[in-house]
Every structure is written in structure tokens, then in C-alpha cells.
mmCIF file of C-alpha atoms in Angstrom:
data_model
loop_
_atom_site.group_PDB
_atom_site.id
_atom_site.type_symbol
_atom_site.label_atom_id
_atom_site.label_comp_id
_atom_site.label_asym_id
_atom_site.label_seq_id
_atom_site.Cartn_x
_atom_site.Cartn_y
_atom_site.Cartn_z
ATOM 1 C CA MET A 622 -46.169 -21.908 220.448
ATOM 2 C CA VAL A 623 -47.905 -24.373 222.766
ATOM 3 C CA VAL A 624 -45.811 -27.074 224.429
ATOM 4 C CA ILE A 625 -47.308 -29.863 226.511
ATOM 5 C CA GLY A 626 -45.598 -32.315 228.854
ATOM 6 C CA ALA A 627 -47.326 -35.421 230.214
ATOM 7 C CA ALA A 628 -46.540 -38.848 231.628
ATOM 8 C CA THR A 629 -48.679 -41.251 233.688
ATOM 9 C CA GLY A 630 -52.318 -40.703 232.667
ATOM 10 C CA GLY A 631 -51.197 -38.429 229.845
ATOM 11 C CA PRO A 632 -52.743 -40.199 226.850
ATOM 12 C CA ASN A 633 -56.304 -39.642 228.100
ATOM 13 C CA ALA A 634 -55.502 -36.146 229.395
ATOM 14 C CA LEU A 635 -53.959 -35.161 226.059
ATOM 15 C CA THR A 636 -56.991 -36.458 224.179
ATOM 16 C CA THR A 637 -59.254 -34.299 226.359
ATOM 17 C CA VAL A 638 -57.092 -31.203 225.803
ATOM 18 C CA LEU A 639 -56.632 -31.629 222.041
ATOM 19 C CA GLU A 640 -60.328 -32.314 221.424
ATOM 20 C CA ALA A 641 -60.995 -28.745 222.612
ATOM 21 C CA LEU A 642 -58.693 -27.125 220.022
ATOM 22 C CA PRO A 643 -60.507 -25.958 216.860
ATOM 23 C CA ALA A 644 -59.436 -26.758 213.286
ATOM 24 C CA ASP A 645 -58.372 -23.109 212.806
ATOM 25 C CA PHE A 646 -56.084 -23.076 215.877
ATOM 26 C CA PRO A 647 -53.292 -20.674 214.858
ATOM 27 C CA ALA A 648 -50.337 -22.001 216.885
ATOM 28 C CA PRO A 649 -48.091 -25.038 216.579
ATOM 29 C CA VAL A 650 -48.425 -27.609 219.384
ATOM 30 C CA LEU A 651 -45.505 -29.798 220.476
ATOM 31 C CA ILE A 652 -46.022 -32.688 222.890
ATOM 32 C CA VAL A 653 -43.731 -34.757 225.072
ATOM 33 C CA GLN A 654 -45.575 -37.804 226.377
ATOM 34 C CA HIS A 655 -43.345 -40.248 228.236
ATOM 35 C CA LEU A 656 -43.683 -43.340 226.037
ATOM 36 C CA PRO A 657 -41.144 -45.887 224.832
ATOM 37 C CA ALA A 658 -40.079 -46.185 221.200
ATOM 38 C CA ASN A 659 -42.604 -47.819 218.856
ATOM 39 C CA PHE A 660 -45.628 -46.531 220.811
ATOM 40 C CA THR A 661 -45.723 -42.888 219.731
ATOM 41 C CA THR A 662 -46.589 -43.510 216.076
ATOM 42 C CA PHE A 663 -49.769 -45.329 217.115
ATOM 43 C CA PHE A 664 -50.416 -42.697 219.808
ATOM 44 C CA ALA A 665 -50.115 -39.841 217.268
ATOM 45 C CA HIS A 666 -52.569 -41.653 214.942
ATOM 46 C CA ARG A 667 -54.987 -42.080 217.838
ATOM 47 C CA LEU A 668 -54.814 -38.367 218.691
ATOM 48 C CA ASP A 669 -55.160 -37.438 215.007
ATOM 49 C CA ALA A 670 -58.433 -39.393 214.813
ATOM 50 C CA ALA A 671 -59.741 -37.740 217.994
ATOM 51 C CA CYS A 672 -59.189 -34.060 217.234
ATOM 52 C CA ALA A 673 -59.684 -31.435 214.526
ATOM 53 C CA LEU A 674 -55.974 -30.608 214.154
ATOM 54 C CA ARG A 675 -53.473 -32.696 212.226
ATOM 55 C CA VAL A 676 -51.401 -34.802 214.665
ATOM 56 C CA ARG A 677 -48.224 -36.620 213.697
ATOM 57 C CA GLU A 678 -45.045 -37.971 215.183
ATOM 58 C CA ALA A 679 -42.272 -35.363 214.945
ATOM 59 C CA ASN A 680 -39.417 -35.846 212.490
ATOM 60 C CA SER A 681 -36.044 -34.162 212.538
ATOM 61 C CA ARG A 682 -35.900 -31.078 210.340
ATOM 62 C CA ASP A 683 -39.684 -30.701 210.058
ATOM 63 C CA GLY A 684 -40.718 -27.083 210.056
ATOM 64 C CA VAL A 685 -42.700 -25.675 212.965
ATOM 65 C CA THR A 686 -46.188 -25.326 211.465
ATOM 66 C CA PRO A 687 -49.144 -23.444 212.978
ATOM 67 C CA GLY A 688 -52.195 -25.633 213.482
ATOM 68 C CA THR A 689 -50.167 -28.852 213.537
ATOM 69 C CA VAL A 690 -49.547 -31.063 216.569
ATOM 70 C CA CYS A 691 -46.231 -32.941 216.736
ATOM 71 C CA VAL A 692 -45.577 -35.692 219.271
ATOM 72 C CA ALA A 693 -41.989 -36.422 220.332
ATOM 73 C CA PRO A 694 -40.981 -39.904 219.166
ATOM 74 C CA GLY A 695 -40.632 -42.445 221.966
ATOM 75 C CA GLY A 696 -37.033 -42.764 223.082
ATOM 76 C CA MET A 697 -36.020 -39.455 221.429
ATOM 77 C CA HIS A 698 -35.774 -35.898 222.726
ATOM 78 C CA LEU A 699 -37.576 -33.200 220.729
ATOM 79 C CA GLU A 700 -36.203 -29.665 220.366
ATOM 80 C CA THR A 701 -36.813 -26.554 218.298
ATOM 81 C CA ARG A 702 -33.924 -24.864 216.523
ATOM 82 C CA ARG A 703 -33.332 -22.052 214.053
ATOM 83 C CA ARG A 704 -31.834 -22.953 210.678
ATOM 84 C CA GLY A 705 -31.426 -19.974 208.435
ATOM 85 C CA GLY A 706 -34.722 -18.124 208.663
ATOM 86 C CA ARG A 707 -36.719 -21.246 209.548
ATOM 87 C CA LYS A 708 -37.737 -22.730 212.870
ATOM 88 C CA ILE A 709 -37.369 -26.502 212.710
ATOM 89 C CA LEU A 710 -37.773 -29.580 214.879
ATOM 90 C CA ILE A 711 -34.844 -31.781 215.819
ATOM 91 C CA THR A 712 -35.022 -35.226 217.405
ATOM 92 C CA THR A 713 -31.992 -36.519 219.299
ATOM 93 C CA ASP A 714 -31.084 -39.570 221.340
ATOM 94 C CA GLY A 715 -29.173 -37.574 223.936
ATOM 95 C CA PRO A 716 -28.813 -38.643 227.557
ATOM 96 C CA LEU A 717 -31.846 -39.208 229.773
ATOM 97 C CA VAL A 718 -33.083 -36.092 231.569
ATOM 98 C CA ASN A 719 -35.142 -36.656 234.731
ATOM 99 C CA SER A 720 -34.802 -40.374 233.857
ATOM 100 C CA CYS A 721 -36.764 -39.663 230.647
ATOM 101 C CA ARG A 722 -36.286 -39.588 226.900
ATOM 102 C CA PRO A 723 -38.194 -37.742 225.576
ATOM 103 C CA ALA A 724 -38.057 -35.143 228.343
ATOM 104 C CA ALA A 725 -40.319 -32.112 228.614
ATOM 105 C CA ASP A 726 -37.434 -30.072 230.044
ATOM 106 C CA ILE A 727 -35.400 -30.489 226.834
ATOM 107 C CA LEU A 728 -38.297 -29.350 224.631
ATOM 108 C CA PHE A 729 -39.390 -26.534 226.945
ATOM 109 C CA ARG A 730 -35.869 -25.072 227.226
ATOM 110 C CA SER A 731 -35.397 -25.050 223.461
ATOM 111 C CA VAL A 732 -38.790 -23.408 222.901
ATOM 112 C CA ALA A 733 -38.096 -20.757 225.563
ATOM 113 C CA LYS A 734 -34.948 -19.722 223.657
ATOM 114 C CA ILE A 735 -36.675 -19.427 220.272
ATOM 115 C CA PHE A 736 -40.271 -18.416 221.065
ATOM 116 C CA GLY A 737 -39.749 -16.631 224.414
ATOM 117 C CA ALA A 738 -42.833 -14.713 225.532
ATOM 118 C CA GLY A 739 -44.848 -16.350 222.749
ATOM 119 C CA THR A 740 -44.720 -19.697 224.564
ATOM 120 C CA LEU A 741 -47.578 -21.316 226.465
ATOM 121 C CA ALA A 742 -46.491 -24.416 228.421
ATOM 122 C CA VAL A 743 -48.943 -26.980 229.745
ATOM 123 C CA ILE A 744 -47.996 -29.570 232.362
ATOM 124 C CA LEU A 745 -50.341 -32.516 232.667
ATOM 125 C CA THR A 746 -50.535 -35.553 234.915
ATOM 126 C CA GLY A 747 -47.326 -37.518 235.488
ATOM 127 C CA MET A 748 -44.770 -38.766 237.996
ATOM 128 C CA GLY A 749 -41.611 -36.917 238.849
ATOM 129 C CA ARG A 750 -40.413 -33.420 238.115
ATOM 130 C CA ASP A 751 -39.964 -33.366 234.342
ATOM 131 C CA GLY A 752 -41.015 -29.975 233.016
ATOM 132 C CA LEU A 753 -40.181 -28.048 236.178
ATOM 133 C CA ASP A 754 -36.857 -26.583 234.969
ATOM 134 C CA GLY A 755 -38.266 -25.982 231.491
ATOM 135 C CA CYS A 756 -41.258 -24.097 232.930
ATOM 136 C CA ARG A 757 -38.851 -21.999 234.965
ATOM 137 C CA GLU A 758 -37.045 -21.023 231.734
ATOM 138 C CA ILE A 759 -40.308 -20.354 229.883
ATOM 139 C CA ARG A 760 -41.463 -18.047 232.681
ATOM 140 C CA ALA A 761 -38.066 -16.283 232.712
ATOM 141 C CA ALA A 762 -38.472 -15.694 228.948
ATOM 142 C CA GLY A 763 -41.907 -14.122 229.500
ATOM 143 C CA GLY A 764 -43.994 -17.173 228.562
ATOM 144 C CA ARG A 765 -46.966 -18.568 230.453
ATOM 145 C CA VAL A 766 -47.697 -21.892 232.179
ATOM 146 C CA ILE A 767 -50.867 -23.902 232.806
ATOM 147 C CA ALA A 768 -50.806 -26.881 235.188
ATOM 148 C CA GLN A 769 -53.392 -29.622 235.641
ATOM 149 C CA ASP A 770 -55.009 -29.695 239.079
ATOM 150 C CA LYS A 771 -54.500 -32.442 241.648
ATOM 151 C CA ALA A 772 -58.121 -33.664 241.613
ATOM 152 C CA THR A 773 -58.071 -34.592 237.901
ATOM 153 C CA SER A 774 -54.444 -35.799 237.673
ATOM 154 C CA ILE A 775 -53.738 -39.525 237.835
ATOM 155 C CA VAL A 776 -50.409 -38.543 239.423
ATOM 156 C CA TRP A 777 -49.856 -34.935 240.536
ATOM 157 C CA GLY A 778 -46.062 -35.136 240.408
ATOM 158 C CA MET A 779 -45.185 -33.074 237.328
ATOM 159 C CA PRO A 780 -48.004 -30.509 237.577
ATOM 160 C CA GLY A 781 -47.696 -30.453 241.363
ATOM 161 C CA GLN A 782 -43.981 -29.594 241.194
ATOM 162 C CA VAL A 783 -44.709 -26.717 238.802
ATOM 163 C CA ALA A 784 -47.672 -25.426 240.838
ATOM 164 C CA GLU A 785 -45.845 -25.664 244.169
ATOM 165 C CA ALA A 786 -42.847 -23.783 242.704
ATOM 166 C CA GLY A 787 -45.209 -20.891 241.868
ATOM 167 C CA LEU A 788 -44.570 -21.232 238.121
ATOM 168 C CA ALA A 789 -48.160 -21.896 237.011
ATOM 169 C CA ASP A 790 -50.221 -18.894 235.948
ATOM 170 C CA VAL A 791 -53.271 -21.064 236.508
ATOM 171 C CA VAL A 792 -54.000 -24.581 237.836
ATOM 172 C CA LEU A 793 -57.077 -26.092 236.204
ATOM 173 C CA PRO A 794 -59.084 -29.314 235.964
ATOM 174 C CA ILE A 795 -58.375 -31.259 232.771
ATOM 175 C CA ASN A 796 -61.691 -30.316 231.115
ATOM 176 C CA ASP A 797 -60.864 -26.588 231.434
ATOM 177 C CA ILE A 798 -57.319 -26.724 230.041
ATOM 178 C CA GLY A 799 -58.164 -26.992 226.324
ATOM 179 C CA PRO A 800 -60.602 -24.045 226.428
ATOM 180 C CA GLU A 801 -58.015 -22.018 228.398
ATOM 181 C CA ILE A 802 -55.354 -22.738 225.758
ATOM 182 C CA VAL A 803 -57.756 -21.605 223.031
ATOM 183 C CA ARG A 804 -58.658 -18.438 224.941
ATOM 184 C CA ARG A 805 -55.030 -17.478 225.566
ATOM 185 C CA VAL A 806 -53.813 -18.229 222.034
ATOM 186 C CA MET A 807 -56.785 -16.651 220.225
ATOM 187 C CA THR A 808 -56.569 -13.508 222.388
ATOM 188 C CA ARG A 809 -52.885 -13.176 221.471
ATOM 189 C CA HIS A 810 -53.681 -13.532 217.747
ATOM 190 C CA GLU A 811 -56.490 -10.937 217.634
#
């Protein structure tokens, strides 16, 4: 499972990262981009046109599907849950977390519980500290974390918080993050 959190500057950063993922990428990708309601459908279509993987806005009760990218709907939190033997997505309009909805922390915490050591978190450019607590839980569950570097971030708040807390396995420029995701996921699936 790959989870990505982004805010200010995120749309361009996400495009750069997703363009590097091949059509046969074997893991699901879930994204929280801080956007208001009514913007994420267009954003998901834009990403879908730019990359080899299928990108769509997440819907409640969708299954978690390898090789598919799901973007949290604007104004809604995105979580993973177990229902019977399936892993599904849930969208909720719960309280703001870190002044955000969707919040990376909500998604990251839920993924840490279900996917544990099989989780790769990516924190991209953005203001604030969203993703910090979720990355802490992913690391505690045995997962890994990649953070965008300061030089290529529009705002180094979110990735900076994660890097400075010592939670990032690696801090990379935006152009190196997609290839690093591919390397880590493909190595795990060999």
C-alpha cells in the first residue's frame, strides 16, 4: 500500500510522482491532497490523463485495488477498513484534523492498522503538520516513509515536520520520489 499526503504545491508534485509509476504497478495508491469539495473530481481526471495508472476519486465501500490510484474527495476524510475478508475504502465527514478534511493523518493511521509493515507513506509539499502523527504510526507498524526535500517543496511544512522528527527513511527531490516508490514496491513484490 502506498499512501501520499500533499497540500500547497501538491497537484504538480503529485503529477510528477504518478507519472513515474508504470502501468503494471502492483500496489494500490491512496492520496490525500488538501482541496475543497468539488475540486477533487476534476483533479483525479487530470491525474488520470497524466499517468499510466487508473486514477479516480475515492468512493465509500470501494475495494482497495492494486494498480489503482484513489484520491480522497474534497471535504471528506478517507480511511481503509476491513469488512469481512475485504479491505475497503470509507469516506467520512468527521471533524477537521490539523484544520483539514481530508487529512493525511486519518488515512495514514487507518492504513497503518490494516497494512502495517506493507505500507509506504510519502509526504509531499504542504503547510502545517498533517501527516506527522500518521507517519509516526506507520513507522511504529513497520512501514516506511519518504519525504520531499526542502529545495523542491513549495512549502516544506509537512515534509519538514516528518523529516525533522526523524520519521523519514529518505528525503528526496520531487523527481526522485516516483522512481524510489517503484524501486521499493517492486523489490517487495519480487
